[in-house]
Short mmCIF file of C-alpha atoms in Angstrom, two decimals:
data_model
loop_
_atom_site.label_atom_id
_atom_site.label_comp_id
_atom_site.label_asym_id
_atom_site.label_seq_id
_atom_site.Cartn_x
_atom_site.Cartn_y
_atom_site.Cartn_z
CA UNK A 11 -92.59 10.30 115.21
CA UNK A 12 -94.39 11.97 118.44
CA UNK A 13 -94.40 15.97 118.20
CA UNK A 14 -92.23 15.89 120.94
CA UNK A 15 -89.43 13.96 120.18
CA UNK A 16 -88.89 15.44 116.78
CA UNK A 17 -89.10 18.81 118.47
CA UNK A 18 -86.48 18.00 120.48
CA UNK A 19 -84.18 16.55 117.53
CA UNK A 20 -84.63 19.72 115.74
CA UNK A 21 -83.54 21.53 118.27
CA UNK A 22 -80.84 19.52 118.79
CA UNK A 23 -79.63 20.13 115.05
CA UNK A 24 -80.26 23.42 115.18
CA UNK A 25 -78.02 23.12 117.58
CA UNK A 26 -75.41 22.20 115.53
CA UNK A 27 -75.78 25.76 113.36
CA UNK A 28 -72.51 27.41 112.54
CA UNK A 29 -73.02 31.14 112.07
CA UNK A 30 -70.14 33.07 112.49
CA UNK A 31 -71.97 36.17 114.14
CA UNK A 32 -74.77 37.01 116.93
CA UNK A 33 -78.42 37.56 115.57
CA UNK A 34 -80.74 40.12 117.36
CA UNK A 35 -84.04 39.36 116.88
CA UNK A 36 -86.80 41.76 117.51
CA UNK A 37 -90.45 42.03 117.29
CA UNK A 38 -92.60 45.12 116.27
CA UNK A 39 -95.85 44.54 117.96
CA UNK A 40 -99.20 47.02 118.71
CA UNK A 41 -101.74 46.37 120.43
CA UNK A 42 -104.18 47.77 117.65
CA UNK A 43 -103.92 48.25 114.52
CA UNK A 44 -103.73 51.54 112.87
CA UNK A 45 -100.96 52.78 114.77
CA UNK A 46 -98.10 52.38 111.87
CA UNK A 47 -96.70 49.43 113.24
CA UNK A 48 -95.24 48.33 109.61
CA UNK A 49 -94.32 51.37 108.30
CA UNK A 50 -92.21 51.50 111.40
CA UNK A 51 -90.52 47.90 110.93
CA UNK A 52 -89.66 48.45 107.35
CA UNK A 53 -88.19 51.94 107.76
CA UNK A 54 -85.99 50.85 110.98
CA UNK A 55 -84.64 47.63 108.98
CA UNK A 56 -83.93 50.14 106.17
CA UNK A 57 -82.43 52.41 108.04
CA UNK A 58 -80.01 49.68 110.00
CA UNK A 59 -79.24 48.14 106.48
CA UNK A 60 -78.12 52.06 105.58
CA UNK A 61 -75.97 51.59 108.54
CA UNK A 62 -74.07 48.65 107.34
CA UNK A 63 -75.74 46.30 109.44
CA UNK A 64 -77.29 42.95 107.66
CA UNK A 65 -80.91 42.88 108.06
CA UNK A 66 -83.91 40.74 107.32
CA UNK A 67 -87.42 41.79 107.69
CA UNK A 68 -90.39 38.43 108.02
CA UNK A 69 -93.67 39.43 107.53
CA UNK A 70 -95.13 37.83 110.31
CA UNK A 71 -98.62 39.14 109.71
CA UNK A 72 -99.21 35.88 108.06
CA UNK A 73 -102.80 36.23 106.71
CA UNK A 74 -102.80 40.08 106.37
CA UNK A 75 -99.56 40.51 104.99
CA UNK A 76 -98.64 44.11 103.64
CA UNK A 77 -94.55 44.70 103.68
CA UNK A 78 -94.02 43.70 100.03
CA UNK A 79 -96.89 46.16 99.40
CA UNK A 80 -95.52 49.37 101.80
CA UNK A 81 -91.95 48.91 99.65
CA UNK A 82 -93.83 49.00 95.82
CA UNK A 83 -92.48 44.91 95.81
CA UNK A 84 -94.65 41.91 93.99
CA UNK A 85 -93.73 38.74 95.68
CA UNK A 86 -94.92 36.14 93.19
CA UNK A 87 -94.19 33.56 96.43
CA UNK A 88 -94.39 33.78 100.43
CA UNK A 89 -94.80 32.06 103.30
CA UNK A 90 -98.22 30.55 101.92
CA UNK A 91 -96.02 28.43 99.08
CA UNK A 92 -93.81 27.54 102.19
CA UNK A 93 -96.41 25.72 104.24
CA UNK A 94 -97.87 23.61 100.94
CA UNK A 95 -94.13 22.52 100.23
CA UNK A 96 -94.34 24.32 96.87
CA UNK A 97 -91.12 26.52 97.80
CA UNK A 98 -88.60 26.68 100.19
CA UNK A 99 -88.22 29.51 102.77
CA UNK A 100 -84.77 30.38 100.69
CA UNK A 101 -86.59 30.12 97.47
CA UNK A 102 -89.42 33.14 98.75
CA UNK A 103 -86.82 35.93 100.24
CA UNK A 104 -86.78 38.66 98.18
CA UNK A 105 -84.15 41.57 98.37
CA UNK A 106 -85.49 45.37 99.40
CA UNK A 107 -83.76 48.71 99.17
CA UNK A 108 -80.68 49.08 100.97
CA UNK A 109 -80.59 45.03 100.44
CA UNK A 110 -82.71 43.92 103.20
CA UNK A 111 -84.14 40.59 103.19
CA UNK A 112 -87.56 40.17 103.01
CA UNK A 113 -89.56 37.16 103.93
CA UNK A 114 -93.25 37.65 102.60
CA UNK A 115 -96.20 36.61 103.72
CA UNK A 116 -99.52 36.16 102.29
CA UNK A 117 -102.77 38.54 102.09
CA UNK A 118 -106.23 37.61 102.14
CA UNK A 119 -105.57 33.95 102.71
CA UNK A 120 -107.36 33.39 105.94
CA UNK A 121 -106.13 30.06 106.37
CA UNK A 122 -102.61 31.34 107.56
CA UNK A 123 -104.61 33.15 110.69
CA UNK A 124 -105.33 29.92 111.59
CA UNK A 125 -102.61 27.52 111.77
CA UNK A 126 -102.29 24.65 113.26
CA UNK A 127 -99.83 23.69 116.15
CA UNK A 128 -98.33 21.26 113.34
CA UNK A 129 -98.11 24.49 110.54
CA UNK A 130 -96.55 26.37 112.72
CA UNK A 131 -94.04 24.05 113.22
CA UNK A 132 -93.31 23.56 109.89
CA UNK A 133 -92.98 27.43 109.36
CA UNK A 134 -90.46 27.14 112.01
CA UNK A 135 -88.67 24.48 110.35
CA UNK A 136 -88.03 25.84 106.98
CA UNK A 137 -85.87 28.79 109.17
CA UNK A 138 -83.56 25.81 109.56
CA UNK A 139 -82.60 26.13 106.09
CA UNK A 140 -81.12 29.49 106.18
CA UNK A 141 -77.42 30.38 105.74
CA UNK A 142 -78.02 34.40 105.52
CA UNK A 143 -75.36 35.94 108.02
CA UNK A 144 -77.54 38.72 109.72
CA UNK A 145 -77.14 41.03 112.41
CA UNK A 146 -80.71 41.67 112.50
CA UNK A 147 -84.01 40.12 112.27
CA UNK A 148 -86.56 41.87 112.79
CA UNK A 149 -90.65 40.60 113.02
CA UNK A 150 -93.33 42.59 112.10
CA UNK A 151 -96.12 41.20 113.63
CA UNK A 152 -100.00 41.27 113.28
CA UNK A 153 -101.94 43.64 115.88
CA UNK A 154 -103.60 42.18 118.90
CA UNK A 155 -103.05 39.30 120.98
CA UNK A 156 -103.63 36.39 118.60
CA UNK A 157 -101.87 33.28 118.69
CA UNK A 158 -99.31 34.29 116.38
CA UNK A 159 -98.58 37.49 117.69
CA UNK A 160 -97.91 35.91 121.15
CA UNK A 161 -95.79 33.21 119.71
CA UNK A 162 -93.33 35.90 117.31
CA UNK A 163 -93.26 37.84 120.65
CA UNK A 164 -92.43 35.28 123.06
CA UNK A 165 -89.46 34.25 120.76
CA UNK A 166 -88.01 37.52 120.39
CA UNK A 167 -85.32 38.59 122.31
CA UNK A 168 -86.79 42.17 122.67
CA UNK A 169 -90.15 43.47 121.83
CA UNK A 170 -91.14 47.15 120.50
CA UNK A 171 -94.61 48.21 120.89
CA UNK A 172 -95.94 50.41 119.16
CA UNK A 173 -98.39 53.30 119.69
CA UNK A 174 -100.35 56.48 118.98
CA UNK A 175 -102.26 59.13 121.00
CA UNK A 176 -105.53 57.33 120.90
CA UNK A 177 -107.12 55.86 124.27
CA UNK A 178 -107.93 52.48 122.20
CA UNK A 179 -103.91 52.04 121.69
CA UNK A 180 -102.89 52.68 124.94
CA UNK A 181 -105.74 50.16 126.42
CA UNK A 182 -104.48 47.34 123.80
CA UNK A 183 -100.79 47.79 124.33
CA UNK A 184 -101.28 47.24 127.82
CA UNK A 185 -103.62 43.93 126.93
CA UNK A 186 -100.91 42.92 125.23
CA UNK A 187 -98.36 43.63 127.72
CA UNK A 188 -100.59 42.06 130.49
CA UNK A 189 -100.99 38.84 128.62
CA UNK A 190 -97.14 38.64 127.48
CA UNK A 191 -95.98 39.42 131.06
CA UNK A 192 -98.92 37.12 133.27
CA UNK A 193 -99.10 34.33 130.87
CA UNK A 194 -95.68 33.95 128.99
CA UNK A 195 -93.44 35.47 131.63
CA UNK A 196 -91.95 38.36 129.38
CA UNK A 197 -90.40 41.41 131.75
CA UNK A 198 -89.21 44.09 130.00
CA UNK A 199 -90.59 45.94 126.95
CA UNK A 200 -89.49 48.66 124.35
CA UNK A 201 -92.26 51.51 123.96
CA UNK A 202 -92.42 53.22 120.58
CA UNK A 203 -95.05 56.38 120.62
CA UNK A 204 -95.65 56.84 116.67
CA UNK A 205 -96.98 60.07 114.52
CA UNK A 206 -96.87 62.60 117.64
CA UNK A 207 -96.69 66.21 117.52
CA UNK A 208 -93.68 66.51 119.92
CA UNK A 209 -90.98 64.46 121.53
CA UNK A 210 -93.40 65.92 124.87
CA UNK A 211 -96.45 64.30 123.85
CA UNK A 212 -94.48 60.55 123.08
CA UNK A 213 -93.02 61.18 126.58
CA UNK A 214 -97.18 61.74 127.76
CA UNK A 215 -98.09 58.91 126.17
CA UNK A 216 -95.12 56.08 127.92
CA UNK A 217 -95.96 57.73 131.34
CA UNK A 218 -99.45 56.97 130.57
CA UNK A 219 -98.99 52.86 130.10
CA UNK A 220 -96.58 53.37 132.76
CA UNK A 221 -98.70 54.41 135.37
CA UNK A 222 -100.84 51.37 134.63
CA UNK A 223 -98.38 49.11 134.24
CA UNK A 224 -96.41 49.96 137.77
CA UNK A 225 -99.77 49.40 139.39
CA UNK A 226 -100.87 46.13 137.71
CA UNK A 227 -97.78 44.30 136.33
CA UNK A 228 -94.08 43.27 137.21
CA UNK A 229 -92.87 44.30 134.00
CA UNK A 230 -89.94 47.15 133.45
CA UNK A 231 -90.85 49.60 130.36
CA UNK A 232 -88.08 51.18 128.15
CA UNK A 233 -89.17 54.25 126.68
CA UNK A 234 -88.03 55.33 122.93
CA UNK A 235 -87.61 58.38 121.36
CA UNK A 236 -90.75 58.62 119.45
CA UNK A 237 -91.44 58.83 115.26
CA UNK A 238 -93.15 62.61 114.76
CA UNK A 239 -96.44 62.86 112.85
CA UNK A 240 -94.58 63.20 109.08
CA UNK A 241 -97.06 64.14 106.01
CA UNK A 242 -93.59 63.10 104.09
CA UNK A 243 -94.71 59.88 105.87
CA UNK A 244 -98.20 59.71 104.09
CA UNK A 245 -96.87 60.76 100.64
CA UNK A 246 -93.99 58.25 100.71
CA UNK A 247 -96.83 55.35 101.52
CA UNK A 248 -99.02 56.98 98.77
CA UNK A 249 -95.78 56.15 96.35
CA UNK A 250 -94.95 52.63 97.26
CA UNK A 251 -91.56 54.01 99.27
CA UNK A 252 -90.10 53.84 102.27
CA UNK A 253 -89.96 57.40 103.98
CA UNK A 254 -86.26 57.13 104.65
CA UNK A 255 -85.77 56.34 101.22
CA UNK A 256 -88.03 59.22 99.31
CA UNK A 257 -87.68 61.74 102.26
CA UNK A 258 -84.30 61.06 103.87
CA UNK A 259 -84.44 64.77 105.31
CA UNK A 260 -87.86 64.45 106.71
CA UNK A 261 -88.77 64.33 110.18
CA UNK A 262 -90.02 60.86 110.36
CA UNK A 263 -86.82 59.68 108.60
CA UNK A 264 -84.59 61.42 111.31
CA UNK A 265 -86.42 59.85 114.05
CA UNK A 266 -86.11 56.27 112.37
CA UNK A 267 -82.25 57.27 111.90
CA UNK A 268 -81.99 58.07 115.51
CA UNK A 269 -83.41 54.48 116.34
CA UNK A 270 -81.76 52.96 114.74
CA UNK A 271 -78.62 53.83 116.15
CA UNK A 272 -80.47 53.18 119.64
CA UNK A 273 -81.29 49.66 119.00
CA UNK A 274 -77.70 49.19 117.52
CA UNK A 275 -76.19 49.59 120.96
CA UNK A 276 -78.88 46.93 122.95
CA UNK A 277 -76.54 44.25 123.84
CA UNK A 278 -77.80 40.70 122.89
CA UNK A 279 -79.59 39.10 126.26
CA UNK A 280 -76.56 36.34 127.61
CA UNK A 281 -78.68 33.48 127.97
CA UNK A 282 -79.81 34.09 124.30
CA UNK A 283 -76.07 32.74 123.18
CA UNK A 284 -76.81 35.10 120.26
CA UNK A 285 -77.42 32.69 117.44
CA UNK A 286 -80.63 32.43 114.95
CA UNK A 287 -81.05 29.20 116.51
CA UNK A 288 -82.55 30.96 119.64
CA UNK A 289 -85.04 32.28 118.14
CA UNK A 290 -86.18 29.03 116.34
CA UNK A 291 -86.16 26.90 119.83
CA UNK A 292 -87.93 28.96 121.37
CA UNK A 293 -90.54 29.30 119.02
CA UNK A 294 -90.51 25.04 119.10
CA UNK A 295 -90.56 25.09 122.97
CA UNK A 296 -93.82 28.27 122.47
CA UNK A 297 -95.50 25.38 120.52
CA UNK A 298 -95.15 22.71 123.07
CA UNK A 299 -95.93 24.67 125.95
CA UNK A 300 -99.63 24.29 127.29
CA UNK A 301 -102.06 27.09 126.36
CA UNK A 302 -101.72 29.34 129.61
CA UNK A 303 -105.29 30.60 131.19
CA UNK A 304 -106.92 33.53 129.53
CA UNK A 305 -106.56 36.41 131.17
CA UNK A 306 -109.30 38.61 132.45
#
């Protein structure tokens, strides 16, 4: 059957999906890595599981994978086991405190860096299998502008990026910006500044992209409250925890708290009709779309 026309029947079945309540789906994305982009993805799904909310967490750094390892978890099977057909995508979640849902991926396979148009299809196919009723999924990304990273962020319905008080961040989050906005048509992004000495210097930081963005791009910027520098932080990673989980009364964990309840209240886009299926078409109309122009 051409690509094409059994893209377009699965998106006509999942279509046909019957969940009974609206998914959001966000992706945590940095321009370079380094800048705590994971720790911040599993500590907000934590903390919006605390809140009541149902939450899964895919591990969408699919050749560098390190979730499973930042919450002290051994996934015997991930994504990896998905895309030989030795497991379904069912078969590999695994729970996490607060009883997120994790989807794993795999670590030091280079092969799933460099799928091809078909694999990523069928990645996006075994989502069709899933019956969890969430009220969150969020994406934790690899760093850059690779393929992948483009493609999780393009299907989103928001994107967070993340970064720190280095001039190398700021430069790559705006690459990143720049190519999501000029080549994929994305307008409006979340900013996260992460491990900062004062709510001040995360404000510093957003007006710094922000000045470069309002003179290059046609994008809008949403500025959040940014995650303080936490050595809580460094000894919860050092025991294979979550921060809001060893150090609930730490600074970091406030922040994430604080977040959390921010990103509660963002209303699910209208044209997104709210449903996991979204997220899956678009990724199936990201894989049939030409590959844009690079951008200089």
């Amino acid at each position: 059957m051409p690509l094409h026309k059994w893209q377009n029947d699965q998106a006509s079945g999942l279509r046909r999906m019957v969940l009974s309540k609206p998914v959001h789906v966000i992706a945590v994305s940095s321009g370079k890595g380094g800048v705590g982009k994971t720790n911040v993805s599993v500590n907000l799904a934590i903390t919006l599981a605390m809140s009541g909310k149902e939450v899964m967490l895919m591990d969408a750094d699919l050749g560098l994978a390190n979730v499973d390892m930042l919450l002290g978890i051994q996934s015997k099977y991930n994504l990896f086991h998905v895309l030989t057909g030795e497991r379904t995508l069912s078969e590999i979640v695994i729970s996490g405190p607060s009883g997120i849902q994790i989807v794993p991926a795999a670590s030091g396979i280079k092969k799933m860096s460099e799928l091809t148009e078909a694999e990523n299809v069928g990645i996006v196919r075994a989502f069709e299998e899933l019956s969890h009723d969430l009220d969150f999924l969020l994406i934790d990304t690899a760093a850059g502008i690779s393929d992948n990273v483009i493609r999780f962020c393009c299907s989103a319905q928001e994107v967070v990026v993340v970064l720190c008080d280095e001039p190398a961040s700021i430069t790559d989050a705006y690459a990143l910006i720049k190519i999501l906005s000029r080549d994929y048509g994305l307008e409006h992004f979340n900013i996260l500044a992460n491990m900062v000495y004062s709510y001040q210097q995360g404000r510093i930081l957003f007006k710094k992209l922000l000045r470069v963005t309002d003179r290059f791009l046609d994008v809008t910027l949403r500025h959040l409250d940014p995650v303080p520098y936490d050595k809580n932080l460094r000894k919860a990673v050092q025991q294979l925890q979550p921060v809001v989980v060893a150090y609930p009364g730490s600074a970091s964990s406030l922040a994430f708290n604080k977040l959390a309840k921010t990103i509660s209240r963002w209303p699910i886009p209208e044209n997104s009709g709210g449903r996991i299926e979204f997220f899956l078409e678009r990724l199936l109309r990201y894989q049939s779309a030409a590959t844009p122009a690079s951008v200089t």
